[in-house]
mmCIF file with all atom_site columns, C-alpha atoms in Angstrom:
data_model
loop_
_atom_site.group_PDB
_atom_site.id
_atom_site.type_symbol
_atom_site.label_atom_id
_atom_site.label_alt_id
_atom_site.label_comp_id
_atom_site.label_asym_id
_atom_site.label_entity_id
_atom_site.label_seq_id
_atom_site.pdbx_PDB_ins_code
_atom_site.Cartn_x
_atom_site.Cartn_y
_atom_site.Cartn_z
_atom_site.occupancy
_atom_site.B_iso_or_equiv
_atom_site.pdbx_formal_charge
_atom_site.auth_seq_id
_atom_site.auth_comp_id
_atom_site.auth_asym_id
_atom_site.auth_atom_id
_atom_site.pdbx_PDB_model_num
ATOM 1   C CA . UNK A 1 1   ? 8.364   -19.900 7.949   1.00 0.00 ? 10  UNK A CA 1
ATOM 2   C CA . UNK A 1 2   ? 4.948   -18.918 6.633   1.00 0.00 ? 11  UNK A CA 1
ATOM 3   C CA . UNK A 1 3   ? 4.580   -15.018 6.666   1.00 0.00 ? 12  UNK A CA 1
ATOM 4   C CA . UNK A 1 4   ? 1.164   -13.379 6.575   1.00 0.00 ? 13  UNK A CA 1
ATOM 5   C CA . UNK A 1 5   ? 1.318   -10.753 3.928   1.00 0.00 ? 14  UNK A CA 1
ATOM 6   C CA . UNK A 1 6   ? -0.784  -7.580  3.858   1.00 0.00 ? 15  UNK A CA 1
ATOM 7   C CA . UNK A 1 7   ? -1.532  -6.280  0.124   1.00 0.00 ? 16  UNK A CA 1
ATOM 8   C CA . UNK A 1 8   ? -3.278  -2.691  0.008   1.00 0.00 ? 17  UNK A CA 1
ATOM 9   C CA . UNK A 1 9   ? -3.876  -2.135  -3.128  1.00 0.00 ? 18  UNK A CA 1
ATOM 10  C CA . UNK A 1 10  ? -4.981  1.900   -4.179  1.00 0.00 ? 19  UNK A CA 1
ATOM 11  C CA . UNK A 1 11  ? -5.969  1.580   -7.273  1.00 0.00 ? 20  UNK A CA 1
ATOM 12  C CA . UNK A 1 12  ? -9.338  3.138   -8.208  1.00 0.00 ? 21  UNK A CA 1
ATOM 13  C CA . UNK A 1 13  ? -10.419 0.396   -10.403 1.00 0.00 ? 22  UNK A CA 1
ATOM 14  C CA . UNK A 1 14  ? -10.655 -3.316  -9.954  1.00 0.00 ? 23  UNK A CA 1
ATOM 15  C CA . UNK A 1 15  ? -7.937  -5.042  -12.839 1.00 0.00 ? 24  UNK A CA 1
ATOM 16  C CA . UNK A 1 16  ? -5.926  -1.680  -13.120 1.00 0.00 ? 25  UNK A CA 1
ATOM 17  C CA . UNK A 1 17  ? -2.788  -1.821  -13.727 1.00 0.00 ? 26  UNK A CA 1
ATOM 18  C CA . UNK A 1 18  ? -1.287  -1.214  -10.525 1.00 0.00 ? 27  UNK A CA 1
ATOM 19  C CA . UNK A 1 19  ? -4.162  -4.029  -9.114  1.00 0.00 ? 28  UNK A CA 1
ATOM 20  C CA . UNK A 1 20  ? -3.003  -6.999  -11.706 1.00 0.00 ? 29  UNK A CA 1
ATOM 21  C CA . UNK A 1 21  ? 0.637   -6.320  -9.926  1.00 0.00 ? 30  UNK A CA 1
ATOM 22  C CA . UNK A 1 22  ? -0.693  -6.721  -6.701  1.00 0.00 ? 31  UNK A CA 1
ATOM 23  C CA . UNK A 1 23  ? -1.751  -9.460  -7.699  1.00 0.00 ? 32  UNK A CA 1
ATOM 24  C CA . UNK A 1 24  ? 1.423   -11.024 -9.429  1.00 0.00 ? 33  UNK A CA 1
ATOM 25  C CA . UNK A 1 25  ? 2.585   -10.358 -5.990  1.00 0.00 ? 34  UNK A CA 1
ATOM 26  C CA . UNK A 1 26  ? 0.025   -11.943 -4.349  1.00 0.00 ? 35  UNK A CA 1
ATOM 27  C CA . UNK A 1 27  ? 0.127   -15.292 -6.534  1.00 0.00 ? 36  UNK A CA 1
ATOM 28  C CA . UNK A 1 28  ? 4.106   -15.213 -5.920  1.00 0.00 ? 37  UNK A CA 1
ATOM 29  C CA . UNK A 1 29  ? 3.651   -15.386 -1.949  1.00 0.00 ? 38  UNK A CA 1
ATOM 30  C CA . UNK A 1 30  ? 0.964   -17.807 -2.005  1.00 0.00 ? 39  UNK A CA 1
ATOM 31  C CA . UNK A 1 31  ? 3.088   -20.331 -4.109  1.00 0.00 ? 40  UNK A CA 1
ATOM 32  C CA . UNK A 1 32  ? 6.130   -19.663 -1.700  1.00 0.00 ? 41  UNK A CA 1
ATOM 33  C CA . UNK A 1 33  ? 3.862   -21.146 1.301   1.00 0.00 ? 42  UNK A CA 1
ATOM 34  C CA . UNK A 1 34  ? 2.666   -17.573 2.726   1.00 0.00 ? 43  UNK A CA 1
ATOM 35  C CA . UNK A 1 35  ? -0.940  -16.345 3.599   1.00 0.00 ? 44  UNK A CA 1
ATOM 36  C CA . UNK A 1 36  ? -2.171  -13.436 1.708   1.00 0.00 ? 45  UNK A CA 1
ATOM 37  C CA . UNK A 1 37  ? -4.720  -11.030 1.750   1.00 0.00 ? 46  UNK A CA 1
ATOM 38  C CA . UNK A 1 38  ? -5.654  -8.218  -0.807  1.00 0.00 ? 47  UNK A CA 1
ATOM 39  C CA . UNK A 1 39  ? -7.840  -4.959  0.739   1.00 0.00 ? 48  UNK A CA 1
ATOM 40  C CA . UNK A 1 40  ? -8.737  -2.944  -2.305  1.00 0.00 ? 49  UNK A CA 1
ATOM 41  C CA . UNK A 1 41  ? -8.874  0.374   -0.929  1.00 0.00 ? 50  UNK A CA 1
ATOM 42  C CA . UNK A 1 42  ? -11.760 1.771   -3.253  1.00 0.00 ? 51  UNK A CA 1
ATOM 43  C CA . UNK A 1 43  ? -14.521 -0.704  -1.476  1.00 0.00 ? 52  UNK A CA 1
ATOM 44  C CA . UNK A 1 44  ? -13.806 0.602   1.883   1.00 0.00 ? 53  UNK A CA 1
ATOM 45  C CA . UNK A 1 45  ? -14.723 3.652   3.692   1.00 0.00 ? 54  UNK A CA 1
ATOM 46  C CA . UNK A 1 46  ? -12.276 5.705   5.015   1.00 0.00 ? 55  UNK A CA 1
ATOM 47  C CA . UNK A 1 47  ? -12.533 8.878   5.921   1.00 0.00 ? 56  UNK A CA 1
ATOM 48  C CA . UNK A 1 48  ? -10.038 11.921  5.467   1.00 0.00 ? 57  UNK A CA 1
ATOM 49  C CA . UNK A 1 49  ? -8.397  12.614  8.891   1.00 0.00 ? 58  UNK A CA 1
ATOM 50  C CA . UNK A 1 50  ? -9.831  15.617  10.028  1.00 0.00 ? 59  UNK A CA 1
ATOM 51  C CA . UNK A 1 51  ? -6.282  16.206  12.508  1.00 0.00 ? 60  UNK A CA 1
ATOM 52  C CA . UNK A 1 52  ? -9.110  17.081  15.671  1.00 0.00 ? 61  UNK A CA 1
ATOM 53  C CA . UNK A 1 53  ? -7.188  14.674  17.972  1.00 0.00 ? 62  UNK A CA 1
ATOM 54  C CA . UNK A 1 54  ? -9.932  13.370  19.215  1.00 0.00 ? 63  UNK A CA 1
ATOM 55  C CA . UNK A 1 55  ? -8.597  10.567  19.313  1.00 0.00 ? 64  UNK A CA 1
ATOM 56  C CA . UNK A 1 56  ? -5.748  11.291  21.271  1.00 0.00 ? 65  UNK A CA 1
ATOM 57  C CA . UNK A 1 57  ? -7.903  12.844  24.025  1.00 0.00 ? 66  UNK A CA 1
ATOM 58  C CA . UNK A 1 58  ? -10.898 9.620   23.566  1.00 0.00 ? 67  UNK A CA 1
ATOM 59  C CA . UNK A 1 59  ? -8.422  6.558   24.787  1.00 0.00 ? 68  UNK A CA 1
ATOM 60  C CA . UNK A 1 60  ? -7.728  5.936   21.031  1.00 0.00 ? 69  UNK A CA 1
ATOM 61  C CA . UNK A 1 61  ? -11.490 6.004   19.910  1.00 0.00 ? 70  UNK A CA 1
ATOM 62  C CA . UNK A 1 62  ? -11.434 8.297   16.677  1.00 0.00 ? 71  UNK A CA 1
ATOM 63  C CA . UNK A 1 63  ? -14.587 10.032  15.409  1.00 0.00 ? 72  UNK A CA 1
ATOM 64  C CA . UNK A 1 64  ? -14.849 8.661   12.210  1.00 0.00 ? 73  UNK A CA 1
ATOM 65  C CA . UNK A 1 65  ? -17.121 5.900   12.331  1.00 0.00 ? 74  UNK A CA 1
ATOM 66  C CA . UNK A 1 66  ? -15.630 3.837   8.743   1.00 0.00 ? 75  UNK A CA 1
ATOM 67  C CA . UNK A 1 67  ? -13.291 0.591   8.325   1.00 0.00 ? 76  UNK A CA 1
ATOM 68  C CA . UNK A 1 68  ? -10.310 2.269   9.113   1.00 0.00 ? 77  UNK A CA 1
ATOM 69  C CA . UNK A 1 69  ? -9.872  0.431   12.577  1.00 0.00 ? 78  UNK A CA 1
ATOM 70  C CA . UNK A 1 70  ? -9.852  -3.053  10.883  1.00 0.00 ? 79  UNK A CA 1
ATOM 71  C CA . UNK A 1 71  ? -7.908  -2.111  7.816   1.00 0.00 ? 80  UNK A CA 1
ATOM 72  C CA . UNK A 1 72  ? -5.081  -0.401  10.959  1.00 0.00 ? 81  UNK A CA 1
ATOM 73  C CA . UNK A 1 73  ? -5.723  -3.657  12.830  1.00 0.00 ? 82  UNK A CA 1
ATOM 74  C CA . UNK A 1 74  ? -4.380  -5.883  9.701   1.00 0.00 ? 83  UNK A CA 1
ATOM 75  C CA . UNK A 1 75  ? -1.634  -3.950  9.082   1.00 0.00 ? 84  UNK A CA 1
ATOM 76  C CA . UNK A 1 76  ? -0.327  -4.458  12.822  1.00 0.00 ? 85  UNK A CA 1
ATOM 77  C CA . UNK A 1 77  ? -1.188  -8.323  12.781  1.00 0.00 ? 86  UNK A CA 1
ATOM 78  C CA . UNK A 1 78  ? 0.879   -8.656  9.034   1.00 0.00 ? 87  UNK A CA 1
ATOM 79  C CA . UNK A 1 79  ? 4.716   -9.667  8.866   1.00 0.00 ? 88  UNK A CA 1
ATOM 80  C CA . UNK A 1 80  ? 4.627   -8.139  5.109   1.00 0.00 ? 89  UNK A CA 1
ATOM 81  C CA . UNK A 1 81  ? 2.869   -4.828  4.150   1.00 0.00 ? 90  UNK A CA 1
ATOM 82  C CA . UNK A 1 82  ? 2.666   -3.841  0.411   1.00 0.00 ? 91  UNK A CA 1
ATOM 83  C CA . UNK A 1 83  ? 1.544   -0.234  -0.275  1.00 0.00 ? 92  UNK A CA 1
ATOM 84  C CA . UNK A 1 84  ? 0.313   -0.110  -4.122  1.00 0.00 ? 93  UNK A CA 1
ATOM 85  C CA . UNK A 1 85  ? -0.892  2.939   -6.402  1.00 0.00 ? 94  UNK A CA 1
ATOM 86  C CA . UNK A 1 86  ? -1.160  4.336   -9.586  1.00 0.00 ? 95  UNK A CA 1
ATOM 87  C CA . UNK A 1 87  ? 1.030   7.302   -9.798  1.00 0.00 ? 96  UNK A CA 1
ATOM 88  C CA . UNK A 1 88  ? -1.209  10.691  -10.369 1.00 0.00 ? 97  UNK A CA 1
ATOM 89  C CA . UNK A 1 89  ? 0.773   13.916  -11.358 1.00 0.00 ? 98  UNK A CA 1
ATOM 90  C CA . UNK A 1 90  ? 4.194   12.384  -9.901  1.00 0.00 ? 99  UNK A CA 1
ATOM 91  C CA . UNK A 1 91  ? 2.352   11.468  -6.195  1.00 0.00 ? 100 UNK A CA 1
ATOM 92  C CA . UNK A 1 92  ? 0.698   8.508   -4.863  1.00 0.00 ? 101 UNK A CA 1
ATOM 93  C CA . UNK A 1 93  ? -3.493  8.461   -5.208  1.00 0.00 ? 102 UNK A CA 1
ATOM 94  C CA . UNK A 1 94  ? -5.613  9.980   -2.636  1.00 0.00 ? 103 UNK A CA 1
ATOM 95  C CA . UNK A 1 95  ? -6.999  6.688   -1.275  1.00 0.00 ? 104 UNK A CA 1
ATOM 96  C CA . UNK A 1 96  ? -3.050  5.508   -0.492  1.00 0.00 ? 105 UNK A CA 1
ATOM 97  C CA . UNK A 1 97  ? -2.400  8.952   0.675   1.00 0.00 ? 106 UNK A CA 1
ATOM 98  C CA . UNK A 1 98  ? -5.589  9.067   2.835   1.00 0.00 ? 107 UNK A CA 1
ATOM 99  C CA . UNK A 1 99  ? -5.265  5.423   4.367   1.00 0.00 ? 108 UNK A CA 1
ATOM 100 C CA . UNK A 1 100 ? -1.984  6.655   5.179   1.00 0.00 ? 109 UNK A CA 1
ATOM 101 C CA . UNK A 1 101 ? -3.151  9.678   7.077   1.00 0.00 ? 110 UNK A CA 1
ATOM 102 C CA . UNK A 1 102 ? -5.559  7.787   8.580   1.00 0.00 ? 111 UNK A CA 1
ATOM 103 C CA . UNK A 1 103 ? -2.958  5.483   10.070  1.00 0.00 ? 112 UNK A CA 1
ATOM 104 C CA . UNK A 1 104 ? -2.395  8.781   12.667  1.00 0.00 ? 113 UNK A CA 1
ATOM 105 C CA . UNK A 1 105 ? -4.132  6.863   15.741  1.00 0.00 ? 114 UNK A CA 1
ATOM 106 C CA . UNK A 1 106 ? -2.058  3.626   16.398  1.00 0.00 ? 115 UNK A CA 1
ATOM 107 C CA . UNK A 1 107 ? 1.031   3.888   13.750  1.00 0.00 ? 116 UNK A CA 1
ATOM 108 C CA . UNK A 1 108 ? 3.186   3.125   16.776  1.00 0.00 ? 117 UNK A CA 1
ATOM 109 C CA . UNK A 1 109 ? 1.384   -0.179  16.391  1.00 0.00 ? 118 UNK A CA 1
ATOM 110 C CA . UNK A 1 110 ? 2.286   -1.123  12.824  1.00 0.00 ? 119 UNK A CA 1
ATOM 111 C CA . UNK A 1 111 ? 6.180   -1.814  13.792  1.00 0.00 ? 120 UNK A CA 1
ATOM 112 C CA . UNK A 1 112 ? 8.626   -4.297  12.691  1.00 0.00 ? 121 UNK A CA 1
ATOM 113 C CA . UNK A 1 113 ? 6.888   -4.880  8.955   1.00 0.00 ? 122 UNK A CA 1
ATOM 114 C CA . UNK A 1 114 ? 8.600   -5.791  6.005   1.00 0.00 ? 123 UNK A CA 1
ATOM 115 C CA . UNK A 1 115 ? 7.707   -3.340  3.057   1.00 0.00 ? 124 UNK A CA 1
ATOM 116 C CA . UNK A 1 116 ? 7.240   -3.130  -0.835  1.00 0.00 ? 125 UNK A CA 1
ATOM 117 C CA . UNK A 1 117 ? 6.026   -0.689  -3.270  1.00 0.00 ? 126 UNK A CA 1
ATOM 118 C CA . UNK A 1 118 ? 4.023   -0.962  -6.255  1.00 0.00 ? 127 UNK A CA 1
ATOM 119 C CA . UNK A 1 119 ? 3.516   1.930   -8.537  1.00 0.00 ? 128 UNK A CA 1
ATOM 120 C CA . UNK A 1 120 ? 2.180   2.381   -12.089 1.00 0.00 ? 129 UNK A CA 1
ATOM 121 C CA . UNK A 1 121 ? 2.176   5.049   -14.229 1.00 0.00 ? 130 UNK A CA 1
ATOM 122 C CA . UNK A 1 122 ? 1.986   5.971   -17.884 1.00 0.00 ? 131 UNK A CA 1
ATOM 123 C CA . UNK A 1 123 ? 5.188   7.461   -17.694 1.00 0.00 ? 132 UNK A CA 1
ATOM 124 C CA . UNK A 1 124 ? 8.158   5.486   -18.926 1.00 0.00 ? 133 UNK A CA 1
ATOM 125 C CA . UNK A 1 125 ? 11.124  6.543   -16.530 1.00 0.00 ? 134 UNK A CA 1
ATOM 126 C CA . UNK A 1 126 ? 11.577  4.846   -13.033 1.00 0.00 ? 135 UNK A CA 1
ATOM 127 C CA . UNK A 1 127 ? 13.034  8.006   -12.320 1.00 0.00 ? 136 UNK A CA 1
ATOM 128 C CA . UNK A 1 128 ? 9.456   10.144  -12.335 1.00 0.00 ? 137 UNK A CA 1
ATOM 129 C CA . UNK A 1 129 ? 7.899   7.720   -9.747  1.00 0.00 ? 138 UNK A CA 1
ATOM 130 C CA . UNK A 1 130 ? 10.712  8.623   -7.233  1.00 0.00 ? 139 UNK A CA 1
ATOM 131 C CA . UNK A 1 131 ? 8.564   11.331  -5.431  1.00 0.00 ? 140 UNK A CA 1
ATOM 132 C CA . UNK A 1 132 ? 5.711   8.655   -4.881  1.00 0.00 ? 141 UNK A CA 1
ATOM 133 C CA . UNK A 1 133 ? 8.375   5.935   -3.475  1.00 0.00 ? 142 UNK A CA 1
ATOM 134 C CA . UNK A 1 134 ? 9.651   9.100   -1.473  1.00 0.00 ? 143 UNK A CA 1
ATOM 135 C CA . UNK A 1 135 ? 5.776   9.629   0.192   1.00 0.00 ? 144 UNK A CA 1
ATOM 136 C CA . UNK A 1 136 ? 6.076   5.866   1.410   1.00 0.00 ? 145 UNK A CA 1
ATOM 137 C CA . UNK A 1 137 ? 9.055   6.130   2.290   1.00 0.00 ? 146 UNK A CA 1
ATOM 138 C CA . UNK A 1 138 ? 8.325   9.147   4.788   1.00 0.00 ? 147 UNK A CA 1
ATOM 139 C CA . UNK A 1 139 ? 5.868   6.739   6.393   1.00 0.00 ? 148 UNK A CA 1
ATOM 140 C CA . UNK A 1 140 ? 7.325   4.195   6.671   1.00 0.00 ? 149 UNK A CA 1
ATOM 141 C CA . UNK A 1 141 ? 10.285  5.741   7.850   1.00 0.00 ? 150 UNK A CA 1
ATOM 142 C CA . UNK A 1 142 ? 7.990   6.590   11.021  1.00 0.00 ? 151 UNK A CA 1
ATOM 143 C CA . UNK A 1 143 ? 7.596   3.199   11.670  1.00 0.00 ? 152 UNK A CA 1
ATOM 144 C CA . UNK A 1 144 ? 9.485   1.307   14.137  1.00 0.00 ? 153 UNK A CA 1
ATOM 145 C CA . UNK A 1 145 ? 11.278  -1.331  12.635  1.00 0.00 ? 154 UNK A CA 1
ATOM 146 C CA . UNK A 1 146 ? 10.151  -1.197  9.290   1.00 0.00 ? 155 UNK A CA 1
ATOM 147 C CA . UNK A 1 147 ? 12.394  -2.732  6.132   1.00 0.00 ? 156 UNK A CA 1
ATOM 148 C CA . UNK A 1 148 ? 11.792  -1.501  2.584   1.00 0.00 ? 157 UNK A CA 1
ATOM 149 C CA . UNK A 1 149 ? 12.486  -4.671  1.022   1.00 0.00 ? 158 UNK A CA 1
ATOM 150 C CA . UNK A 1 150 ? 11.580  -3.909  -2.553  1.00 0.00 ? 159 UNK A CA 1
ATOM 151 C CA . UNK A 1 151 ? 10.047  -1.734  -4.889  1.00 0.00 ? 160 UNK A CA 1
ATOM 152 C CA . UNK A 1 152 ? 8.319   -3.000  -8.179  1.00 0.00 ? 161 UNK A CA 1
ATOM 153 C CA . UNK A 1 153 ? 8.394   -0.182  -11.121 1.00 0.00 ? 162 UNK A CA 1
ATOM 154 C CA . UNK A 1 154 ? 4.906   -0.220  -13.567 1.00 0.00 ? 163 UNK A CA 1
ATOM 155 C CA . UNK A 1 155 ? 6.099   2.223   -16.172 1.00 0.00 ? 164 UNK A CA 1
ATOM 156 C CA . UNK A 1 156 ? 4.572   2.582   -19.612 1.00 0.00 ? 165 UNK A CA 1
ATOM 157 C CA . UNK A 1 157 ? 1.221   1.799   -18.482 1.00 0.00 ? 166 UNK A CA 1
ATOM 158 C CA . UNK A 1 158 ? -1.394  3.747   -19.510 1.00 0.00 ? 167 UNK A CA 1
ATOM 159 C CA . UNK A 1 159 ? -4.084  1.888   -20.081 1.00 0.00 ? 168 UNK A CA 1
ATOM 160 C CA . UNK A 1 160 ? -5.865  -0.578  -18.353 1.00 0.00 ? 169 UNK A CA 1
ATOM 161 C CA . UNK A 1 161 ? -3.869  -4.224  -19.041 1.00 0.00 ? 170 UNK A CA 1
ATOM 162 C CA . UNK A 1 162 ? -1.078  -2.250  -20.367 1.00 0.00 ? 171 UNK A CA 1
ATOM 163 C CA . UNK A 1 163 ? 1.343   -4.041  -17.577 1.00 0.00 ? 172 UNK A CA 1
ATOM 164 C CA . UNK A 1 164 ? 0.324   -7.147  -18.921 1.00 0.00 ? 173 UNK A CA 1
ATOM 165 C CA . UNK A 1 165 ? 3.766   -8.717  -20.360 1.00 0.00 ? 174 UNK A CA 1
ATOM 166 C CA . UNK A 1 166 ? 5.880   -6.133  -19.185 1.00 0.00 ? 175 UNK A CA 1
ATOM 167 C CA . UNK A 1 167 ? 8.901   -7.030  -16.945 1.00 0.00 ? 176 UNK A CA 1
ATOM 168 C CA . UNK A 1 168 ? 7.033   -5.926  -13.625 1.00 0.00 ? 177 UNK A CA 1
ATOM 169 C CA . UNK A 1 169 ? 4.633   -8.676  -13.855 1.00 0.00 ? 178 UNK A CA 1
ATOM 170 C CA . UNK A 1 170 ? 7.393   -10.958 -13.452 1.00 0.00 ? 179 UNK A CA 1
ATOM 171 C CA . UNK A 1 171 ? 9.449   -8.930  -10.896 1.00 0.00 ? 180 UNK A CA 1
ATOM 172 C CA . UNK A 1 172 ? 5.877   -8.594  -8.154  1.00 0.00 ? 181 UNK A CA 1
ATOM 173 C CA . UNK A 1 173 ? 5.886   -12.231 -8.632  1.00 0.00 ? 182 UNK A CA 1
ATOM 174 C CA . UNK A 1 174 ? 8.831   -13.038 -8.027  1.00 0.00 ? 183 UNK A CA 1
ATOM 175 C CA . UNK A 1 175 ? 9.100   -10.326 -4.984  1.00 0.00 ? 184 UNK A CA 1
ATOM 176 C CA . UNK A 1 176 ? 6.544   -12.082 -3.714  1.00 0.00 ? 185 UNK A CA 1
ATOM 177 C CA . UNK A 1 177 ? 7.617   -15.516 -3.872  1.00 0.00 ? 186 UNK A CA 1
ATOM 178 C CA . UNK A 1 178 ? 11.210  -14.269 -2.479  1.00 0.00 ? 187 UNK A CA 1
ATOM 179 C CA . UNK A 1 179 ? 9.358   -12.989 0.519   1.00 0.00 ? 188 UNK A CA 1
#
């Protein structure tokens, strides 16, 4: 059955490292029959939540006038949702962390979702992204339904391309094509 997978990808710049994996991931699913789209986080607008409740009070309607409500629509209409960043001083990037944030107003919504993780950092231990995978996993784990299905590991990359022939490339593709 044909899934319709979600990719968010954080990273600040277009072929970073953490991007190419999203897209390993993305060429996996595709080849396994499923429908994928890629929102690259740094060409939308989306505003910091400013925590007025507004929209609580305004039948849902938040103040913030930016792509949020679109990118928040996708993620309730996907089967698969995966959450990628760069890893900056041991925590996810601000545009993850802010989408995130943003996701105040109708996270009820995004329920029953299959997730994975993608994080890259410069570091070489697994063990130093741990703090980032624990961020997603407090969202997630406010979620209804959600299933952490798999986390892909970008270590060693510093530079941009520096994942290229590394072992994750081959793991987010083949995460993907398992999905």
């Amino acid at each position: 059955m044909s899934k319709k997978v979600l990719v968010l990808s954080g990273s600040p710049r277009k072929g970073g490292n953490s991007d190419i994996l999203c897209d390993q991931f993305i060429l996996g699913a595709e080849e396994a029959g499923n429908e994928a789209e890629k929102i690259f986080l740094r060409d939308k607008e989306i505003n910091y939540c400013m925590a007025c409740d507004t929209c609580k009070r305004n039948e849902g309607i938040c103040d913030h006038d930016d792509d949020m409500a679109g990118v928040r629509d996708k993620m309730i209409a996907a089967d698969v949702i995966v959450m990628a960043t760069p890893v900056y001083f041991y925590s996810m990037n601000a545009q993850m962390k802010t989408l995130i944030d943003r996701t105040y107003l109708g996270y009820t919504e995004i329920s029953n979702k299959d997730f994975y993780f993608i994080t890259t950092a410069a570091v070489t231990r697994k063990q130093a992204l741990e703090r980032t995978i624990e961020g997603f996993r407090g969202f997630t784990s406010l979620l209804s339904g959600a299933k952490e299905k798999g986390i892909i590991y970008g270590t060693g990359a510093q530079n941009v391309g520096d994942i290229k022939g590394s072992s994750a490339m081959t793991e987010a593709y083949e995460m993907g094509k398992s999905i």
